Amino acid sequence: MAKIAFILLCHKDPDAIIKQAQSLTAVGDYISIHFDARARPEAYKRVRDGLAENPNVCFAHKRIKCGWGEWSLVEATIYAVQSAVEAFPRATHFYMLSGDCMAIKSAEYAHEFLDRRDCDYVESFDYFKSDWIKTGWKEERLIYRHWFNERTQKRRFYAMFELQKRLGLTREIPRDIEVMIGSQWWCLRRRTIEWILDFIRDRPDVMRFFATTWIPDETFFQTLVRHLVPENEIENRTLTFLMFSDYGMPVVFYNDHYDLLLSQDFLFARKISPEATELRRRLGVLYSSQGARFQISNEGRSLFKFLTGKGRIGRRFAPRFWETESSLGREREMLIVVCKKWHVAKRLLERIRQMTNIPCIEYLFNEESCPLPDLGGIQSTMGKRHRHRRALMRMLFDYYESDRLVVCMDPANLDLLEDFGRDRSVTRMLEVECQFSDAYLIGHAMRVGLAGDRTPYETIQRLLPTVRNDMIHESDRIRDANFEFHSRMREIDPPEVNARAVAEFLTVPEATAQEIVQLDHLFAD
């Protein structure tokens, strides 16, 4: 049976640290604590006194002052690991934590999870070939020496960097080391930890190298594990659930995230807000619970991306020059059917094809598989269709030898609608407003990756109002744009009302429009 020694680096909130340690050790696991030497002495004393009677707690044999991006974070981790190895001979796994982390599974579940496979869990990607570093320095982190903290000694940090760069004072990476990078939140077996400690004693050259790299907590353990452990014994992932915003800041979890956190395929989560007292209480109780069952759906990251995306209107910074300087043509009419239920819009287009001679194209900006003629490759990918939208539409007008063209678009494509609405051609829009049942919304959430077959019913129920409001918001944005020719066709309206909207949209006789809308199953799901 797995027994975990948690390696905890912390620097504040002694009462929360005491509670965290008591919760994790209550079921027989261990914890080794490094409390930052920068912290107030009375805070450290409070932690020591509060945990003095707990035999499953030890403290790093040496405390140092830690700084973001510095070697000190790795050094503090090593001190805590060394103390844990000596104090807890029965520990089978060593799990890296911070004071902001909390368990999102029970100890029973965590132990069974670790017993299933004899491996190390650590993110470990090739430093130079992977895209783990999205922006900023890459090679510079390694080939130059960094003695100062970038946040607290910015002028010295960059002055030394510029001096080395100007004088060409680069250095080589140790020849037998392939540098890897990944999250600092790892879980390693005892044998791996012992190998790492032996390596630290035997290879002072590697230690000197990493001691002056920048942000070594993302490379040191990740590199050594790959160097020492067979690849088939490494699971390239972290067991700690964490997310980052578009600005590189960690996402913080609050009281209402309890169910979402439990459904993720991870053992711990970071960061739990200090103000989320109810969440902290419930998670603290959870770790020592017996018989808890967890329904893993793992929709956390896709849900976060969906929700945060609603706060931004997806406009480009500036129009492309070939779009601003070109037009579909003053004499042409682009007729756009806007509908969230694609199958409804496609049925309506089929009726328009049958009753008129206007060429109709379905969701060409939403579906890669939308049938299109060969236009020299501009239609071949979704990216090209969006980038060269006006050129594509001009070619389609020419291909069909028509001055009128009907296309379908999703309400989320407001940037496209506004772009075509500004064109010198005539742009008419028919918004088809459908009713959305819970069953449809659940299916939509699954299609876009917000939910899956294993998503708990309670999670889906919490998600439905968000999805429904998002669709209402899309319709409101279209109305707020004040398009010149904007008609609405609604599922709840009688056929004669919808016929008038279609007649206005297509500029056809109302009798023709009535035949188009008189389809019994037009709105059926």
Short mmCIF file of C-alpha atoms in Angstrom, two decimals:
data_model
loop_
_atom_site.label_atom_id
_atom_site.label_comp_id
_atom_site.label_asym_id
_atom_site.label_seq_id
_atom_site.Cartn_x
_atom_site.Cartn_y
_atom_site.Cartn_z
CA MET A 1 0.00 0.00 0.00
CA ALA A 2 1.34 3.41 -0.98
CA LYS A 3 2.33 5.81 1.80
CA ILE A 4 2.98 9.37 0.73
CA ALA A 5 5.51 11.82 2.13
CA PHE A 6 4.36 15.26 1.09
CA ILE A 7 7.07 17.86 0.41
CA LEU A 8 5.52 21.19 1.36
CA LEU A 9 7.09 24.55 0.49
CA CYS A 10 5.26 27.42 2.17
CA HIS A 11 5.83 30.95 3.42
CA LYS A 12 2.62 32.29 5.00
CA ASP A 13 -0.67 31.54 6.78
CA PRO A 14 0.63 29.26 9.59
CA ASP A 15 -2.85 28.26 10.75
CA ALA A 16 -3.74 26.98 7.25
CA ILE A 17 -0.44 25.08 7.09
CA ILE A 18 -1.17 23.41 10.43
CA LYS A 19 -4.63 22.36 9.24
CA GLN A 20 -3.24 21.12 5.93
CA ALA A 21 -0.58 19.02 7.67
CA GLN A 22 -3.07 17.59 10.17
CA SER A 23 -5.47 16.64 7.37
CA LEU A 24 -2.80 14.92 5.25
CA THR A 25 -1.23 12.99 8.15
CA ALA A 26 -4.50 11.93 9.80
CA VAL A 27 -4.66 8.83 7.58
CA GLY A 28 -1.04 7.77 8.10
CA ASP A 29 0.73 9.78 5.40
CA TYR A 30 3.70 12.02 6.15
CA ILE A 31 4.72 15.61 5.51
CA SER A 32 8.07 17.43 5.41
CA ILE A 33 7.77 21.22 5.63
CA HIS A 34 10.10 23.96 4.47
CA PHE A 35 8.85 27.28 5.81
CA ASP A 36 10.53 30.17 3.98
CA ALA A 37 13.24 31.85 6.06
CA ARG A 38 11.94 35.22 4.81
CA ALA A 39 8.76 34.70 6.84
CA ARG A 40 8.28 36.21 10.28
CA PRO A 41 9.93 34.11 13.03
CA GLU A 42 6.70 34.02 15.05
CA ALA A 43 4.85 32.47 12.05
CA TYR A 44 7.41 29.66 11.79
CA LYS A 45 7.30 29.11 15.56
CA ARG A 46 3.52 28.84 15.39
CA VAL A 47 3.78 26.06 12.78
CA ARG A 48 6.47 24.21 14.77
CA ASP A 49 4.50 24.44 18.01
CA GLY A 50 1.21 23.49 16.34
CA LEU A 51 2.67 20.30 14.85
CA ALA A 52 5.20 19.41 17.58
CA GLU A 53 3.21 16.41 18.80
CA ASN A 54 2.59 14.94 15.34
CA PRO A 55 5.05 12.09 14.65
CA ASN A 56 4.23 12.14 10.92
CA VAL A 57 5.55 15.69 10.49
CA CYS A 58 9.15 16.73 10.04
CA PHE A 59 10.82 19.97 8.99
CA ALA A 60 13.57 20.66 6.47
CA HIS A 61 16.92 20.36 8.24
CA LYS A 62 17.90 23.75 6.86
CA ARG A 63 15.76 26.82 6.13
CA ILE A 64 16.69 29.30 3.42
CA LYS A 65 15.21 32.44 1.90
CA CYS A 66 13.33 31.59 -1.27
CA GLY A 67 12.63 33.74 -4.33
CA TRP A 68 10.61 33.15 -7.48
CA GLY A 69 12.72 31.92 -10.39
CA GLU A 70 15.72 31.26 -8.13
CA TRP A 71 17.75 28.13 -7.38
CA SER A 72 16.65 28.64 -3.75
CA LEU A 73 13.29 26.98 -4.50
CA VAL A 74 15.01 23.80 -5.68
CA GLU A 75 17.48 23.95 -2.79
CA ALA A 76 14.63 24.24 -0.26
CA THR A 77 12.90 21.28 -1.90
CA ILE A 78 16.08 19.20 -1.66
CA TYR A 79 16.44 20.00 2.06
CA ALA A 80 12.82 18.98 2.71
CA VAL A 81 13.24 15.79 0.65
CA GLN A 82 16.43 14.82 2.51
CA SER A 83 14.66 15.24 5.85
CA ALA A 84 11.66 13.23 4.66
CA VAL A 85 13.80 10.33 3.39
CA GLU A 86 15.56 10.10 6.73
CA ALA A 87 12.49 10.63 8.94
CA PHE A 88 10.00 8.42 7.07
CA PRO A 89 11.60 5.12 5.96
CA ARG A 90 8.17 3.63 5.18
CA ALA A 91 7.23 6.37 2.67
CA THR A 92 6.85 4.92 -0.84
CA HIS A 93 6.09 8.15 -2.73
CA PHE A 94 7.15 11.78 -2.38
CA TYR A 95 4.60 14.35 -3.53
CA MET A 96 5.51 18.02 -4.09
CA LEU A 97 2.97 20.53 -2.72
CA SER A 98 2.59 24.21 -1.89
CA GLY A 99 0.53 25.84 0.84
CA ASP A 100 -2.12 26.66 -1.79
CA CYS A 101 -2.66 23.00 -2.73
CA MET A 102 -5.39 20.76 -1.33
CA ALA A 103 -6.48 17.18 -1.94
CA ILE A 104 -9.44 16.72 -4.30
CA LYS A 105 -9.60 12.97 -3.73
CA SER A 106 -9.63 10.84 -0.60
CA ALA A 107 -6.43 9.23 0.72
CA GLU A 108 -8.02 5.87 -0.02
CA TYR A 109 -8.42 6.84 -3.69
CA ALA A 110 -4.92 8.38 -3.87
CA HIS A 111 -3.22 5.29 -2.42
CA GLU A 112 -5.09 2.96 -4.77
CA PHE A 113 -4.24 5.22 -7.71
CA LEU A 114 -0.51 5.12 -6.92
CA ASP A 115 -0.58 1.36 -6.32
CA ARG A 116 -2.02 0.71 -9.78
CA ARG A 117 1.21 1.50 -11.61
CA ASP A 118 4.85 1.49 -10.54
CA CYS A 119 5.95 4.79 -12.08
CA ASP A 120 6.91 8.41 -11.47
CA TYR A 121 4.48 11.22 -12.27
CA VAL A 122 6.30 14.27 -13.58
CA GLU A 123 5.82 16.59 -16.54
CA SER A 124 9.02 16.22 -18.52
CA PHE A 125 9.15 17.67 -22.04
CA ASP A 126 12.16 18.26 -24.26
CA TYR A 127 13.36 21.76 -23.37
CA PHE A 128 14.27 22.83 -26.91
CA LYS A 129 11.84 20.84 -29.07
CA SER A 130 8.62 21.28 -27.08
CA ASP A 131 6.48 24.41 -26.97
CA TRP A 132 6.13 24.31 -23.17
CA ILE A 133 7.63 27.82 -23.00
CA LYS A 134 5.11 29.89 -24.94
CA THR A 135 6.83 33.29 -24.91
CA GLY A 136 10.00 34.91 -23.64
CA TRP A 137 13.44 33.50 -23.03
CA LYS A 138 14.24 29.90 -23.79
CA GLU A 139 17.90 29.17 -24.52
CA GLU A 140 18.85 32.27 -22.49
CA ARG A 141 17.64 30.59 -19.29
CA LEU A 142 20.41 28.01 -19.62
CA ILE A 143 23.43 29.32 -21.53
CA TYR A 144 23.81 32.47 -19.40
CA ARG A 145 24.40 32.58 -15.65
CA HIS A 146 21.73 34.20 -13.50
CA TRP A 147 22.81 35.31 -10.02
CA PHE A 148 20.12 37.85 -9.21
CA ASN A 149 16.36 37.68 -8.70
CA GLU A 150 14.48 39.08 -11.70
CA ARG A 151 11.63 40.39 -9.55
CA THR A 152 13.49 41.97 -6.63
CA GLN A 153 16.77 42.90 -8.37
CA LYS A 154 15.57 43.65 -11.88
CA ARG A 155 18.31 46.13 -12.82
CA ARG A 156 21.12 43.80 -11.73
CA PHE A 157 19.42 40.80 -13.31
CA TYR A 158 19.21 42.38 -16.77
CA ALA A 159 22.53 44.24 -16.49
CA MET A 160 24.38 40.95 -15.90
CA PHE A 161 22.48 39.32 -18.73
CA GLU A 162 23.35 42.13 -21.19
CA LEU A 163 27.00 42.10 -20.08
CA GLN A 164 27.34 38.34 -20.67
CA LYS A 165 25.55 38.64 -23.99
CA ARG A 166 27.78 41.51 -25.16
CA LEU A 167 30.98 39.70 -24.15
CA GLY A 168 29.80 36.34 -25.50
CA LEU A 169 30.09 34.68 -22.10
CA THR A 170 27.87 31.70 -22.81
CA ARG A 171 28.35 28.25 -21.34
CA GLU A 172 27.69 24.69 -22.45
CA ILE A 173 25.04 22.43 -21.00
CA PRO A 174 26.63 19.35 -19.36
CA ARG A 175 27.20 16.99 -22.27
CA ASP A 176 25.45 13.94 -20.85
CA ILE A 177 22.39 15.90 -19.72
CA GLU A 178 19.33 16.45 -21.90
CA VAL A 179 17.43 19.31 -20.30
CA MET A 180 13.70 18.77 -19.81
CA ILE A 181 10.97 21.13 -18.64
CA GLY A 182 7.57 20.83 -16.99
CA SER A 183 5.41 21.59 -13.99
CA GLN A 184 7.19 21.62 -10.62
CA TRP A 185 4.36 19.62 -9.01
CA TRP A 186 5.61 16.05 -9.23
CA CYS A 187 5.07 12.73 -7.44
CA LEU A 188 8.13 10.45 -7.40
CA ARG A 189 8.78 6.97 -6.02
CA ARG A 190 11.22 6.45 -3.15
CA ARG A 191 13.74 4.68 -5.37
CA THR A 192 13.74 7.65 -7.78
CA ILE A 193 14.20 10.12 -4.94
CA GLU A 194 17.14 8.11 -3.59
CA TRP A 195 18.72 8.04 -7.06
CA ILE A 196 18.31 11.82 -7.30
CA LEU A 197 19.98 12.36 -3.90
CA ASP A 198 22.87 10.12 -4.95
CA PHE A 199 23.19 12.08 -8.20
CA ILE A 200 23.27 15.36 -6.27
CA ARG A 201 26.22 14.06 -4.22
CA ASP A 202 28.07 12.63 -7.24
CA ARG A 203 27.62 15.42 -9.81
CA PRO A 204 28.66 18.83 -8.46
CA ASP A 205 29.13 20.04 -12.07
CA VAL A 206 25.43 19.56 -12.82
CA MET A 207 24.50 21.18 -9.53
CA ARG A 208 26.64 24.23 -10.36
CA PHE A 209 25.00 24.46 -13.76
CA PHE A 210 21.42 24.42 -12.46
CA ALA A 211 22.27 26.73 -9.55
CA THR A 212 22.66 29.66 -11.97
CA THR A 213 19.92 28.80 -14.47
CA TRP A 214 16.73 30.83 -14.45
CA ILE A 215 13.52 29.21 -13.09
CA PRO A 216 15.26 25.87 -12.31
CA ASP A 217 12.23 24.49 -10.45
CA GLU A 218 10.76 23.85 -13.93
CA THR A 219 13.84 21.96 -15.15
CA PHE A 220 15.92 20.40 -12.35
CA PHE A 221 13.83 17.44 -11.16
CA GLN A 222 12.25 17.09 -14.60
CA THR A 223 15.70 16.64 -16.16
CA LEU A 224 17.11 14.32 -13.48
CA VAL A 225 14.13 11.97 -13.55
CA ARG A 226 14.49 11.52 -17.33
CA HIS A 227 18.25 11.01 -16.90
CA LEU A 228 17.93 8.37 -14.17
CA VAL A 229 14.64 6.53 -14.77
CA PRO A 230 13.66 4.33 -17.76
CA GLU A 231 11.16 6.09 -20.02
CA ASN A 232 8.51 3.37 -19.59
CA GLU A 233 8.45 4.08 -15.85
CA ILE A 234 7.60 7.78 -16.27
CA GLU A 235 4.07 9.09 -16.64
CA ASN A 236 4.49 12.46 -18.35
CA ARG A 237 1.88 14.36 -16.35
CA THR A 238 1.30 16.06 -13.03
CA LEU A 239 -1.21 14.76 -10.49
CA THR A 240 -1.98 18.32 -9.38
CA PHE A 241 -4.80 20.10 -11.21
CA LEU A 242 -3.85 23.66 -12.08
CA MET A 243 -4.79 26.10 -14.82
CA PHE A 244 -3.39 29.37 -16.05
CA SER A 245 -5.15 32.40 -17.49
CA ASP A 246 -4.23 33.96 -20.84
CA TYR A 247 -1.92 36.27 -18.89
CA GLY A 248 0.06 33.42 -17.30
CA MET A 249 -1.54 33.79 -13.86
CA PRO A 250 -2.72 30.71 -11.92
CA VAL A 251 -6.48 30.26 -11.81
CA VAL A 252 -7.79 30.46 -8.23
CA PHE A 253 -10.56 28.16 -6.97
CA TYR A 254 -13.39 29.23 -4.67
CA ASN A 255 -16.22 27.69 -2.63
CA ASP A 256 -18.44 26.95 -5.64
CA HIS A 257 -15.74 24.89 -7.39
CA TYR A 258 -16.01 21.87 -5.05
CA ASP A 259 -17.89 19.52 -7.41
CA LEU A 260 -15.88 20.59 -10.44
CA LEU A 261 -12.59 19.86 -8.66
CA LEU A 262 -13.69 16.41 -7.52
CA SER A 263 -14.55 15.40 -11.07
CA GLN A 264 -11.04 16.09 -12.43
CA ASP A 265 -8.57 13.26 -13.04
CA PHE A 266 -6.08 14.56 -10.47
CA LEU A 267 -5.30 13.97 -6.79
CA PHE A 268 -4.67 17.58 -5.71
CA ALA A 269 -5.57 21.05 -6.96
CA ARG A 270 -3.79 24.41 -6.92
CA LYS A 271 -4.57 27.26 -6.11
CA ILE A 272 -7.27 27.18 -3.44
CA SER A 273 -8.20 30.71 -2.36
CA PRO A 274 -7.40 31.57 1.29
CA GLU A 275 -10.88 33.14 1.43
CA ALA A 276 -12.56 29.90 0.30
CA THR A 277 -13.06 28.71 3.88
CA GLU A 278 -15.95 26.38 3.07
CA LEU A 279 -14.07 24.78 0.17
CA ARG A 280 -11.02 24.30 2.37
CA ARG A 281 -13.13 22.75 5.13
CA ARG A 282 -14.84 20.29 2.75
CA LEU A 283 -11.59 19.28 1.03
CA GLY A 284 -9.89 18.84 4.40
CA VAL A 285 -12.58 16.40 5.49
CA LEU A 286 -12.53 14.66 2.11
CA TYR A 287 -8.96 13.35 2.35
CA SER A 288 -9.67 11.20 5.42
CA SER A 289 -13.09 9.99 4.22
CA GLN A 290 -13.82 6.32 3.58
CA GLY A 291 -15.72 4.80 0.66
CA ALA A 292 -15.97 8.02 -1.36
CA ARG A 293 -16.67 7.48 -5.07
CA PHE A 294 -15.51 9.89 -7.74
CA GLN A 295 -17.05 10.27 -11.17
CA ILE A 296 -14.24 11.55 -13.38
CA SER A 297 -15.33 13.81 -16.25
CA ASN A 298 -12.21 16.01 -16.60
CA GLU A 299 -14.06 18.94 -18.19
CA GLY A 300 -12.36 21.58 -16.01
CA ARG A 301 -9.97 23.09 -18.56
CA SER A 302 -12.46 23.16 -21.44
CA LEU A 303 -15.11 24.69 -19.16
CA PHE A 304 -12.69 27.39 -17.99
CA LYS A 305 -11.74 28.21 -21.57
CA PHE A 306 -15.42 28.42 -22.53
CA LEU A 307 -16.41 30.65 -19.62
CA THR A 308 -13.46 33.04 -19.84
CA GLY A 309 -13.96 33.31 -23.58
CA LYS A 310 -17.37 34.82 -22.95
CA GLY A 311 -15.74 37.89 -21.46
CA ARG A 312 -14.07 38.84 -24.73
CA ILE A 313 -15.61 39.87 -28.01
CA GLY A 314 -13.63 38.06 -30.66
CA ARG A 315 -12.69 40.95 -32.92
CA ARG A 316 -9.37 41.15 -34.66
CA PHE A 317 -7.07 44.06 -33.90
CA ALA A 318 -7.37 45.44 -37.42
CA PRO A 319 -8.86 44.37 -40.75
CA ARG A 320 -6.53 42.80 -43.31
CA PHE A 321 -5.52 45.18 -46.07
CA TRP A 322 -6.91 42.95 -48.81
CA GLU A 323 -10.26 42.92 -47.03
CA THR A 324 -10.52 46.68 -46.52
CA GLU A 325 -9.47 47.38 -50.08
CA SER A 326 -11.81 44.87 -51.70
CA SER A 327 -15.54 44.37 -51.94
CA LEU A 328 -17.93 41.68 -53.00
CA GLY A 329 -19.39 44.25 -55.43
CA ARG A 330 -22.13 46.85 -55.05
CA GLU A 331 -24.49 44.91 -57.28
CA ARG A 332 -24.29 41.72 -55.24
CA GLU A 333 -26.45 40.50 -52.35
CA MET A 334 -25.11 38.23 -49.63
CA LEU A 335 -27.96 36.53 -47.78
CA ILE A 336 -26.90 35.10 -44.41
CA VAL A 337 -29.01 32.63 -42.42
CA VAL A 338 -27.90 32.85 -38.79
CA CYS A 339 -28.92 29.89 -36.65
CA LYS A 340 -27.46 28.04 -33.65
CA LYS A 341 -29.17 24.79 -34.62
CA TRP A 342 -27.31 23.91 -37.77
CA HIS A 343 -29.73 21.17 -38.78
CA VAL A 344 -32.62 23.66 -38.77
CA ALA A 345 -30.73 26.09 -41.01
CA LYS A 346 -29.78 23.28 -43.39
CA ARG A 347 -33.41 22.22 -43.75
CA LEU A 348 -34.39 25.82 -44.45
CA LEU A 349 -31.65 26.10 -47.10
CA GLU A 350 -32.88 22.93 -48.78
CA ARG A 351 -36.38 24.47 -49.03
CA ILE A 352 -34.90 27.68 -50.48
CA ARG A 353 -33.04 25.62 -53.10
CA GLN A 354 -36.28 23.89 -54.04
CA MET A 355 -38.38 27.05 -54.25
CA THR A 356 -35.89 29.57 -55.73
CA ASN A 357 -32.90 29.64 -58.08
CA ILE A 358 -30.60 31.25 -55.50
CA PRO A 359 -27.38 29.24 -54.87
CA CYS A 360 -27.15 28.08 -51.24
CA ILE A 361 -24.08 27.11 -49.21
CA GLU A 362 -24.25 25.72 -45.69
CA TYR A 363 -21.85 26.47 -42.79
CA LEU A 364 -18.73 27.11 -44.86
CA PHE A 365 -17.06 29.10 -42.05
CA ASN A 366 -17.92 26.54 -39.37
CA GLU A 367 -17.72 23.10 -40.98
CA GLU A 368 -14.51 21.92 -42.64
CA SER A 369 -16.55 19.31 -44.51
CA CYS A 370 -18.95 21.83 -46.07
CA PRO A 371 -19.15 20.96 -49.82
CA LEU A 372 -17.44 23.69 -51.86
CA PRO A 373 -16.19 23.85 -55.45
CA ASP A 374 -12.46 23.78 -56.14
CA LEU A 375 -11.40 27.42 -56.06
CA GLY A 376 -7.66 26.93 -56.33
CA GLY A 377 -7.08 25.94 -52.70
CA ILE A 378 -8.50 29.02 -50.97
CA GLN A 379 -11.40 26.85 -49.79
CA SER A 380 -9.24 23.94 -48.62
CA THR A 381 -8.92 24.76 -44.89
CA MET A 382 -10.98 26.61 -42.32
CA GLY A 383 -8.07 28.92 -41.64
CA LYS A 384 -7.84 30.00 -45.28
CA ARG A 385 -11.61 30.53 -45.51
CA HIS A 386 -11.54 32.90 -42.55
CA ARG A 387 -8.37 34.74 -43.57
CA HIS A 388 -9.51 35.30 -47.16
CA ARG A 389 -13.23 35.53 -46.48
CA ARG A 390 -14.08 38.25 -48.99
CA ALA A 391 -11.92 36.80 -51.74
CA LEU A 392 -13.59 33.43 -51.12
CA MET A 393 -17.08 34.91 -51.37
CA ARG A 394 -16.21 36.83 -54.57
CA MET A 395 -15.00 33.59 -56.15
CA LEU A 396 -18.19 31.80 -55.09
CA PHE A 397 -20.33 34.54 -56.65
CA ASP A 398 -18.29 34.16 -59.84
CA TYR A 399 -18.42 30.35 -59.73
CA TYR A 400 -22.23 30.27 -59.46
CA GLU A 401 -22.53 33.17 -61.94
CA SER A 402 -25.02 34.80 -59.60
CA ASP A 403 -25.38 38.16 -57.89
CA ARG A 404 -27.24 36.56 -54.98
CA LEU A 405 -25.92 33.90 -52.63
CA VAL A 406 -27.32 32.33 -49.44
CA VAL A 407 -24.89 31.10 -46.76
CA CYS A 408 -25.29 29.86 -43.17
CA MET A 409 -23.35 31.15 -40.16
CA ASP A 410 -23.31 30.43 -36.46
CA PRO A 411 -24.40 33.30 -34.16
CA ALA A 412 -20.97 33.14 -32.54
CA ASN A 413 -19.42 34.47 -35.79
CA LEU A 414 -20.20 38.10 -35.04
CA ASP A 415 -16.83 39.21 -36.45
CA LEU A 416 -17.77 37.67 -39.82
CA LEU A 417 -21.25 39.17 -39.74
CA GLU A 418 -19.88 42.63 -38.98
CA ASP A 419 -17.19 42.30 -41.65
CA PHE A 420 -19.67 41.39 -44.37
CA GLY A 421 -22.16 43.93 -43.02
CA ARG A 422 -19.62 46.70 -43.68
CA ASP A 423 -19.10 45.64 -47.29
CA ARG A 424 -20.35 47.82 -50.15
CA SER A 425 -22.52 44.93 -51.30
CA VAL A 426 -25.99 44.40 -49.83
CA THR A 427 -25.92 42.08 -46.82
CA ARG A 428 -29.24 40.69 -45.63
CA MET A 429 -29.55 38.62 -42.51
CA LEU A 430 -32.22 36.16 -41.36
CA GLU A 431 -31.81 35.17 -37.72
CA VAL A 432 -33.58 31.88 -37.03
CA GLU A 433 -34.47 31.79 -33.33
CA CYS A 434 -34.97 28.26 -31.96
CA GLN A 435 -36.08 26.90 -28.60
CA PHE A 436 -33.43 25.00 -26.64
CA SER A 437 -34.48 22.04 -24.52
CA ASP A 438 -32.23 20.74 -21.74
CA ALA A 439 -31.55 17.64 -23.82
CA TYR A 440 -30.35 19.76 -26.73
CA LEU A 441 -28.13 21.89 -24.47
CA ILE A 442 -26.58 18.77 -22.94
CA GLY A 443 -25.85 17.45 -26.44
CA HIS A 444 -24.36 20.82 -27.41
CA ALA A 445 -22.13 20.84 -24.30
CA MET A 446 -20.84 17.39 -25.23
CA ARG A 447 -20.24 18.36 -28.86
CA VAL A 448 -18.10 21.35 -27.91
CA GLY A 449 -16.18 19.45 -25.21
CA LEU A 450 -17.71 21.05 -22.12
CA ALA A 451 -19.04 17.72 -20.91
CA GLY A 452 -18.56 14.04 -21.63
CA ASP A 453 -20.24 10.71 -21.10
CA ARG A 454 -18.82 10.56 -17.56
CA THR A 455 -19.67 14.11 -16.51
CA PRO A 456 -21.78 13.93 -13.31
CA TYR A 457 -25.45 14.87 -13.63
CA GLU A 458 -25.04 17.61 -11.01
CA THR A 459 -22.20 19.20 -12.99
CA ILE A 460 -24.28 19.21 -16.16
CA GLN A 461 -27.22 20.79 -14.35
CA ARG A 462 -24.96 23.61 -13.13
CA LEU A 463 -23.59 24.04 -16.63
CA LEU A 464 -26.95 24.33 -18.45
CA PRO A 465 -27.85 27.90 -17.37
CA THR A 466 -24.42 29.10 -18.48
CA VAL A 467 -24.77 27.49 -21.93
CA ARG A 468 -28.34 28.78 -22.33
CA ASN A 469 -27.37 32.32 -21.31
CA ASP A 470 -24.44 32.22 -23.70
CA MET A 471 -26.78 31.52 -26.62
CA ILE A 472 -29.06 34.36 -25.53
CA HIS A 473 -26.00 36.62 -25.28
CA GLU A 474 -24.97 35.77 -28.87
CA SER A 475 -28.41 36.77 -30.14
CA ASP A 476 -28.32 40.00 -28.13
CA ARG A 477 -24.95 40.92 -29.60
CA ILE A 478 -26.31 40.50 -33.12
CA ARG A 479 -29.26 42.73 -32.31
CA ASP A 480 -27.01 45.32 -30.68
CA ALA A 481 -24.91 45.49 -33.89
CA ASN A 482 -27.89 47.17 -35.65
CA PHE A 483 -27.51 45.54 -39.05
CA GLU A 484 -29.42 47.38 -41.77
CA PHE A 485 -31.30 44.37 -43.18
CA HIS A 486 -32.01 42.08 -40.23
CA SER A 487 -35.09 39.83 -40.16
CA ARG A 488 -36.06 37.31 -37.50
CA MET A 489 -37.79 33.97 -37.89
CA ARG A 490 -38.86 32.36 -34.60
CA GLU A 491 -39.89 28.82 -33.75
CA ILE A 492 -42.67 30.13 -31.50
CA ASP A 493 -44.21 32.33 -34.25
CA PRO A 494 -46.99 31.08 -36.59
CA PRO A 495 -46.03 30.21 -40.22
CA GLU A 496 -47.60 33.36 -41.65
CA VAL A 497 -45.39 35.59 -39.47
CA ASN A 498 -42.27 33.61 -40.38
CA ALA A 499 -43.26 33.74 -44.05
CA ARG A 500 -43.21 37.55 -43.98
CA ALA A 501 -39.68 37.46 -42.47
CA VAL A 502 -38.47 35.03 -45.17
CA ALA A 503 -40.13 37.09 -47.95
CA GLU A 504 -38.36 40.21 -46.71
CA PHE A 505 -35.05 38.34 -46.44
CA LEU A 506 -35.15 36.74 -49.89
CA THR A 507 -37.23 39.51 -51.57
CA VAL A 508 -39.60 36.87 -52.96
CA PRO A 509 -43.41 36.85 -53.07
CA GLU A 510 -45.04 36.00 -49.76
CA ALA A 511 -46.72 32.96 -51.34
CA THR A 512 -43.27 31.53 -52.16
CA ALA A 513 -42.08 32.28 -48.66
CA GLN A 514 -45.09 30.48 -47.19
CA GLU A 515 -44.21 27.33 -49.12
CA ILE A 516 -40.64 27.57 -47.84
CA VAL A 517 -41.62 27.76 -44.15
CA GLN A 518 -44.45 25.21 -44.33
CA LEU A 519 -42.29 22.24 -43.40
CA ASP A 520 -43.69 20.24 -40.48
CA HIS A 521 -40.34 19.14 -39.08
CA LEU A 522 -38.35 22.33 -39.79
CA PHE A 523 -37.53 22.96 -36.11
CA ALA A 524 -37.47 19.34 -34.95
CA ASP A 525 -34.36 18.09 -33.12
#
